[in-house]
Coordinates of C-alpha atoms and ligand atoms in Angstrom, one line a residue:
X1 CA 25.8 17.1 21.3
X2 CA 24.4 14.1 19.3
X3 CA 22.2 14.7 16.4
X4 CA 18.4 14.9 16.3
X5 CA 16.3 12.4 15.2
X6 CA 12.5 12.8 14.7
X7 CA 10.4 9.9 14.6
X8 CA 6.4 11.4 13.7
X9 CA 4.8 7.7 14.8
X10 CA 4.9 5.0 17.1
X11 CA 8.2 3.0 15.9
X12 CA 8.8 -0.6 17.2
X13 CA 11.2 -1.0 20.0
X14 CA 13.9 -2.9 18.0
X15 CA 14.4 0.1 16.1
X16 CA 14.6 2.5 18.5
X17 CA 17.3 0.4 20.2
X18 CA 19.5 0.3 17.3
X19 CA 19.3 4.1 17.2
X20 CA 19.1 5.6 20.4
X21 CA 23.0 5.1 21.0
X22 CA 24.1 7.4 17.9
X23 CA 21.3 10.0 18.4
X24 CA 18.8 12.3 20.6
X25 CA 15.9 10.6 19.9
X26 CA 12.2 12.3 19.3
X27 CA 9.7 10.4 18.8
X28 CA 6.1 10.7 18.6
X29 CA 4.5 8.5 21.3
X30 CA 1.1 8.1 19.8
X31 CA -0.4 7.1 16.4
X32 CA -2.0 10.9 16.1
X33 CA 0.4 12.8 13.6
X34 CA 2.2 15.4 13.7
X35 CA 0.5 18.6 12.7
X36 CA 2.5 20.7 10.3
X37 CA 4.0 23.2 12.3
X38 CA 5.3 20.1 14.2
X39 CA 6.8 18.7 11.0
X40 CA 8.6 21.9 9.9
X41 CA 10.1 21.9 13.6
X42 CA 11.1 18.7 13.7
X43 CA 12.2 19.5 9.9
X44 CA 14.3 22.5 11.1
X45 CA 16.3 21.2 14.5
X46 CA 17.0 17.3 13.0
X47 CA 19.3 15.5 11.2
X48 CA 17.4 12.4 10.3
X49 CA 13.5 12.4 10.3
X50 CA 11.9 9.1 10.3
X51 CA 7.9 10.0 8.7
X52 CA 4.5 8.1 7.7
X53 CA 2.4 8.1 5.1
X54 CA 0.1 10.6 6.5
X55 CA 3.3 12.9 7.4
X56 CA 3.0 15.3 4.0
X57 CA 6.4 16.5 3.3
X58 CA 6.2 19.0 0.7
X59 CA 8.6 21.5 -0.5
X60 CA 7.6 24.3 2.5
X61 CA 8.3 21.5 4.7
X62 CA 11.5 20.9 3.1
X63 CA 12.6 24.5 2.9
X64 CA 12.5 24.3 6.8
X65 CA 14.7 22.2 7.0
X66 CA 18.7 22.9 8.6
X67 CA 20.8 20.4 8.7
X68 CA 18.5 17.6 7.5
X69 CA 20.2 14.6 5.9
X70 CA 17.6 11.9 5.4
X71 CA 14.0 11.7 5.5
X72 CA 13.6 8.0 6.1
X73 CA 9.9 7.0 5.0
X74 CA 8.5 4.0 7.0
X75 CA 6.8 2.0 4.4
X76 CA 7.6 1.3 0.5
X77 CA 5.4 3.9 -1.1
X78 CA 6.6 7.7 -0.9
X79 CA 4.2 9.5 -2.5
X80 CA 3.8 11.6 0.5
X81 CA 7.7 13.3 0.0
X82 CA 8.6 15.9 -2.6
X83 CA 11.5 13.5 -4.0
X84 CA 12.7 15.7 -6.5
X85 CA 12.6 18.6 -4.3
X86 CA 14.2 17.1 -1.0
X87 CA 17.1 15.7 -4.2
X88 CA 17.5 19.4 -5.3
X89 CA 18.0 20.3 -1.5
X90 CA 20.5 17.1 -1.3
X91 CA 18.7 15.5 1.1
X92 CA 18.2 11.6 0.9
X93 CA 15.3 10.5 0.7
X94 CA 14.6 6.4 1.3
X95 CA 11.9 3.7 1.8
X96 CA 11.8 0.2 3.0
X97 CA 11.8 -1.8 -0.1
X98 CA 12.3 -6.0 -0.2
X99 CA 10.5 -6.1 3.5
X100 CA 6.7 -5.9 3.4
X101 CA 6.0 -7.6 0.1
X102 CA 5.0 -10.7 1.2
X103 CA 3.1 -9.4 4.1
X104 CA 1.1 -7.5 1.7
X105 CA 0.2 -10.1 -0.5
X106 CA -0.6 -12.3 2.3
X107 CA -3.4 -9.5 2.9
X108 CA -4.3 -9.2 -0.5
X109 CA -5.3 -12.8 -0.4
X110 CA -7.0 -12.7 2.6
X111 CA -9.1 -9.7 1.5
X112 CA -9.3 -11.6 -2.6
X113 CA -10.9 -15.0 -0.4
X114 CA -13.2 -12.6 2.3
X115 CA -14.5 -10.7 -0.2
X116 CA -15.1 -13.7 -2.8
X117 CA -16.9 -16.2 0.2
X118 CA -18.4 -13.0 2.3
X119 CA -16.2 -13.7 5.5
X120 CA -16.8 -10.7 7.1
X121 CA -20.8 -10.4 6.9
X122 CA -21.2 -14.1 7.3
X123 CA -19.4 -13.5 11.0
X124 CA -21.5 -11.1 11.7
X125 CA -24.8 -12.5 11.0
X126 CA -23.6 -15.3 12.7
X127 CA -22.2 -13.4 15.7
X128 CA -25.5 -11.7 16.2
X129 CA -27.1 -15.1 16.9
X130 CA -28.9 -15.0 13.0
X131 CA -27.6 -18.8 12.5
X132 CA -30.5 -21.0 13.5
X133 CA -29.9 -24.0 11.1
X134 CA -28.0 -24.4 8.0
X135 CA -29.9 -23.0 4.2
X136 CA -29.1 -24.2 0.8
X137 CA -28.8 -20.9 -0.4
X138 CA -27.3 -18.8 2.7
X139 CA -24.4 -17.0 1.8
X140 CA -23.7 -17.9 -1.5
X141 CA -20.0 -17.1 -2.8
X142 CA -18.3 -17.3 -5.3
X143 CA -15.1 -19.6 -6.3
X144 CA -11.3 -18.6 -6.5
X145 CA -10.3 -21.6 -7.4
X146 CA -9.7 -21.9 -11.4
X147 CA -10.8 -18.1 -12.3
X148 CA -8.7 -15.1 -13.6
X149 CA -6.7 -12.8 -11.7
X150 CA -5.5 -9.1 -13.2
X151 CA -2.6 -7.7 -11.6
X152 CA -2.1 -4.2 -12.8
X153 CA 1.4 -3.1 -11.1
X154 CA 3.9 -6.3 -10.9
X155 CA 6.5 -4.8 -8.9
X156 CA 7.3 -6.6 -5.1
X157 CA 4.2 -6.9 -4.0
X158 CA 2.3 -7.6 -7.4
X159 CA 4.7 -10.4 -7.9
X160 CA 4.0 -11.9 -4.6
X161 CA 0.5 -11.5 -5.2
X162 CA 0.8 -13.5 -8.3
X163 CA 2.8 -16.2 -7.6
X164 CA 0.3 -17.4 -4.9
X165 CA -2.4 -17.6 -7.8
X166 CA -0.6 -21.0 -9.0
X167 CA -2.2 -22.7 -5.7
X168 CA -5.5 -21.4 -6.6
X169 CA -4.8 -22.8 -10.3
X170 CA -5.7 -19.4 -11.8
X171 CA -4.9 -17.6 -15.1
X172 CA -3.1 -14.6 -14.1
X173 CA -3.3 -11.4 -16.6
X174 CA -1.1 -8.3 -15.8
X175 CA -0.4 -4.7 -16.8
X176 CA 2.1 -2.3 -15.8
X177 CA 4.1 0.2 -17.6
X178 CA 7.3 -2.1 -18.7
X179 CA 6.8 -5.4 -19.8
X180 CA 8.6 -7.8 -17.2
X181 CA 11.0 -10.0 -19.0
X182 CA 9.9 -12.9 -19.9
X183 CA 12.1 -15.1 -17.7
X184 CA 10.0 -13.7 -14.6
X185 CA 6.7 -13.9 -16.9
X186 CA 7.7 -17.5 -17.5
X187 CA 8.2 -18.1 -13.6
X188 CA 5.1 -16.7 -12.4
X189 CA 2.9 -17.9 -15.6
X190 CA 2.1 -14.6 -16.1
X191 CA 0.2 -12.7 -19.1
X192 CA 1.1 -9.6 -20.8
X193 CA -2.0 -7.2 -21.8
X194 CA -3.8 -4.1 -21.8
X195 CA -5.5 -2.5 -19.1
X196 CA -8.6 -2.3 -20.6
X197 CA -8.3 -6.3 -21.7
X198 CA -7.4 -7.2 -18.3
X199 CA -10.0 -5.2 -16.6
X200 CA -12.6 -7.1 -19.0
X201 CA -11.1 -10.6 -18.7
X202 CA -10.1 -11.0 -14.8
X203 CA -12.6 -12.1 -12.4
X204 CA -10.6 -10.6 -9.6
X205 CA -8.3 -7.4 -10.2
X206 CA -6.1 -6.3 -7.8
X207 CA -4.5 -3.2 -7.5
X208 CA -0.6 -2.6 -6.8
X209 CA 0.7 0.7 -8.9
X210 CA 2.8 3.5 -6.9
X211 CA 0.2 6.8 -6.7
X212 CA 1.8 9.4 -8.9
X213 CA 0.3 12.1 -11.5
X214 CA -0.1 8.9 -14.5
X215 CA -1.9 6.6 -11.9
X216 CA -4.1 8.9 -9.9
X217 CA -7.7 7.6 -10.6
X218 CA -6.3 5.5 -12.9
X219 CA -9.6 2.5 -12.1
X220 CA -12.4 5.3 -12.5
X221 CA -15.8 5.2 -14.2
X222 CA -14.8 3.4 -17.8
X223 CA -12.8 1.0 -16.3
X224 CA -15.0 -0.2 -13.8
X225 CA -18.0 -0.3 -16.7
X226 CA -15.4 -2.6 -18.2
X227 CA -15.3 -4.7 -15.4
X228 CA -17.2 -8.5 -15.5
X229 CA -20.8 -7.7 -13.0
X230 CA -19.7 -10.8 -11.3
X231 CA -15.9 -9.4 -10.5
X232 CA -14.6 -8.1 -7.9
X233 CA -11.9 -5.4 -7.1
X234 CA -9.0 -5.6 -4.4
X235 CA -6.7 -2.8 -3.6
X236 CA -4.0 -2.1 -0.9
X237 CA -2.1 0.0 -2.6
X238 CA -3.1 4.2 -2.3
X239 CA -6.5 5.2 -1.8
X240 CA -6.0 8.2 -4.8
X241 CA -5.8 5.5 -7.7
X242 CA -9.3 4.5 -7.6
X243 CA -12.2 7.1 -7.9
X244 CA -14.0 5.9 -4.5
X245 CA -17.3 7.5 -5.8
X246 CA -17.8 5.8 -9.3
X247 CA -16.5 2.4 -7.4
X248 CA -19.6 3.1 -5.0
X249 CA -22.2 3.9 -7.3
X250 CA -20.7 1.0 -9.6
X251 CA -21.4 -1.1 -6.5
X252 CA -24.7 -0.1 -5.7
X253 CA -25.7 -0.9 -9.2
X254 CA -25.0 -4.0 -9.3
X255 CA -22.6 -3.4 -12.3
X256 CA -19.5 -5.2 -9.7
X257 CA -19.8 -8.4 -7.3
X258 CA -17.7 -6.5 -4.8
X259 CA -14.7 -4.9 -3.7
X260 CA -12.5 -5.1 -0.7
X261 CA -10.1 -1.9 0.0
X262 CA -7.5 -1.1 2.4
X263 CA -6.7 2.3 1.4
X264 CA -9.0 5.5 0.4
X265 CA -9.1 8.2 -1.9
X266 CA -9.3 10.6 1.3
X267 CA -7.4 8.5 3.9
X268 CA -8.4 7.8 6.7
X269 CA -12.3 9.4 5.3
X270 CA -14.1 6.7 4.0
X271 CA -16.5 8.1 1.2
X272 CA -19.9 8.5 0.8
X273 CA -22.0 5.6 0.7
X274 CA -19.5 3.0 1.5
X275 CA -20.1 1.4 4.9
X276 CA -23.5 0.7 3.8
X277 CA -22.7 -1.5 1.0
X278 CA -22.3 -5.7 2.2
X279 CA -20.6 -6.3 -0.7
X280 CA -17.5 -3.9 0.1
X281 CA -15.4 -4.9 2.3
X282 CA -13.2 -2.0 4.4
X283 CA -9.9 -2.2 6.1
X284 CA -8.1 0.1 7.9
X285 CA -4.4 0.4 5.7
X286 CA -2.9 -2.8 7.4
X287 CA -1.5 -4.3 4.5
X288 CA 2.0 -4.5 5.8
X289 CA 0.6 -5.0 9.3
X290 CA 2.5 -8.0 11.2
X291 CA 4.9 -7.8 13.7
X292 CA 7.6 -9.0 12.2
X293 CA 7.4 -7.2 9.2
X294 CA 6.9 -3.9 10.5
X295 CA 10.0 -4.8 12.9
X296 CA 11.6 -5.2 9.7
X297 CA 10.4 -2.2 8.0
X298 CA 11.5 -0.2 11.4
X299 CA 15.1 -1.5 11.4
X300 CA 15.4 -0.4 7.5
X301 CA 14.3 2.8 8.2
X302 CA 16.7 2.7 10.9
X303 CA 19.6 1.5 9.1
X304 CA 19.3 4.2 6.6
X305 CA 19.2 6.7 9.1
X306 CA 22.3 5.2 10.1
X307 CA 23.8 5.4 7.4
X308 CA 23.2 8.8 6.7
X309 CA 24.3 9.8 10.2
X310 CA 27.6 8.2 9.7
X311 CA 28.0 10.3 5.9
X312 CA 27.8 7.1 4.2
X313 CA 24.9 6.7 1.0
X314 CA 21.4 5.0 2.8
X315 CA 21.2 1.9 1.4
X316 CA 17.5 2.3 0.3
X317 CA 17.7 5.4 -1.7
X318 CA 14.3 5.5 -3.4
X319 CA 14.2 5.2 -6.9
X320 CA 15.1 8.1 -9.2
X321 CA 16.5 10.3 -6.0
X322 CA 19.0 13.2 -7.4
X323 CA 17.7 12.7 -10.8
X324 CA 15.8 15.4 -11.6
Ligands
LIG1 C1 2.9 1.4 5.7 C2 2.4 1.2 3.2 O1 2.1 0.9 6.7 O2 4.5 0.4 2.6 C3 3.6 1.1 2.3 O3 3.7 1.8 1.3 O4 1.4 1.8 2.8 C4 2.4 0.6 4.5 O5 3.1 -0.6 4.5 C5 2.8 2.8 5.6 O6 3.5 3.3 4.6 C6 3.2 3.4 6.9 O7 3.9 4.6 6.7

């Protein structure tokens, strides 16, 4: 009999043809999840669970587990798995680092330059047949070109983000935990400061932190009052490090140029007040979305199912797994 593997989403077809030959394949054929009592089936009977962000697997999900192996999370973040518990249980846990970095920051540029020049309600004013001759003062912008850019979170994707900023001739501020070394801030032309100095000195801020307890509304009320008015505020990262409601009111009063967000405090619930603001811009969590890059986030999840199938160590252990 060969070994179960559970896959909770749509996965591309590349992947599934690289496992189907080692394993009995489950997968979930459409984009609803699994509900929980699916998840602790699927958790029981397999060998190798391949999950989503919106698949929570928490330690009761864990405990009813039998001869699971791997739980191989589609994506980089994996703030969705009980790590330390699913360690404590021996069971690898892995993600898809190195894959979806410079989709992502492709995205956050997009969404950085949409937000700045008004893309999207430009399109739709002129889509709704509002254009009937060109105005001095219609949809006025502002630039990218030459201004400041805050990264807080320089890991992968951060990084990517920031070394397309040297097109854009920008000064490029960032904060994280650990200092990068200075070879790397060298590369990228990248500044070293305080959260609170970046948040007051960047024109646009863009957020790329993991979610865990020290980041969860970690851009709240203060640090949006420390904000420039005329800035703006990008984030693709995880919807539970920015408080969504003091980012609206901060909005609505004026005291912030904009904001563009692919991710939600309550994903997929947008909050209150926000599809009525023009000066937010809302996407639906599609940072890593190309095809090829989720191809190639599908054949690393695949590979390290894989690997755990054939007892050998996944090669995208997440960080931290078995150290308690
Ligand atoms: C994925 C993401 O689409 O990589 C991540 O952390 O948020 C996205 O790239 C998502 O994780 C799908 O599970």
């Amino acid at each position: 009999m060969k070994p179960i593997v559970t896959v909770t989403n749509l996965f591309p077809d590349v992947a599934l043809e690289k496992l189907a030959p080692h394993c009995d394949l489950r997968i979930n054929q459409t984009e609803t999840p699994p509900t929980r009592a699916e998840l602790m089936r699927a958790a029981a009977e397999s060998l190798a669970l391949v999950t989503y962000l919106s698949d929570r697997i928490d330690q009761e999900v864990i405990e009813s587990a039998g001869k699971l192996k791997i739980i191989a999370n589609y994506g980089a973040g994996y703030n969705n798995i009980d790590v330390a518990h699913a360690g404590k249980r021996g069971i690898w846990v892995t993600n898809t680092p190195g894959v979806l970095h410079e989709t992502t920051a492709d995205l956050t540029w997009a969404m950085i330059l949409a937000v700045a020049r008004r893309i999207v309600p430009a399109d739709a004013y002129t889509r709704a047949g509002k254009f009937k001759g060109w105005g001095a003062k219609m949809f006025l912008g502002a630039d990218v070109y030459g201004k400041t850019l805050g990264v807080v979170g320089c890991g992968e994707i951060g990084r990517a983000v920031a070394r397309r900023a040297a097109g854009f001739n920008m000064r490029v501020l960032y904060h994280q935990r650990n200092r990068l070394p200075e070879k790397v801030e060298r590369e990228l032309n990248l500044e070293f400061v305080p959260l609170d100095d970046l948040l007051a000195q960047s024109d646009y801020v863009s957020l790329h932190v993991p979610l865990t307890e020290k980041t969860r509304h970690l851009v709240g009320e203060r640090e949006l009052a420390l904000m420039k008015p005329a800035a703006f505020l990008i984030h693709t990262g995880r919807g539970k490090v920015v408080d969504d409601a003091a980012l609206v009111e901060a909005l609505r009063g004026g005291r912030l140029a904009g904001a563009a967000l692919d991710v939600y405090e309550n994903e997929p619930e947008l909050s209150a007040g926000m599809v009525e603001l023009e000066n937010l811009l809302l996407l639906p969590h599609i940072g890593s979305a190309s095809t090829e890059t989720r191809d190639r986030m599908a054949k690393l999840a695949a590979d390290n199912v894989l690997d755990a199938l054939a007892g050998r160590t996944p090669r995208s252990l997440v960080p931290g797994w078995g150290h308690p």
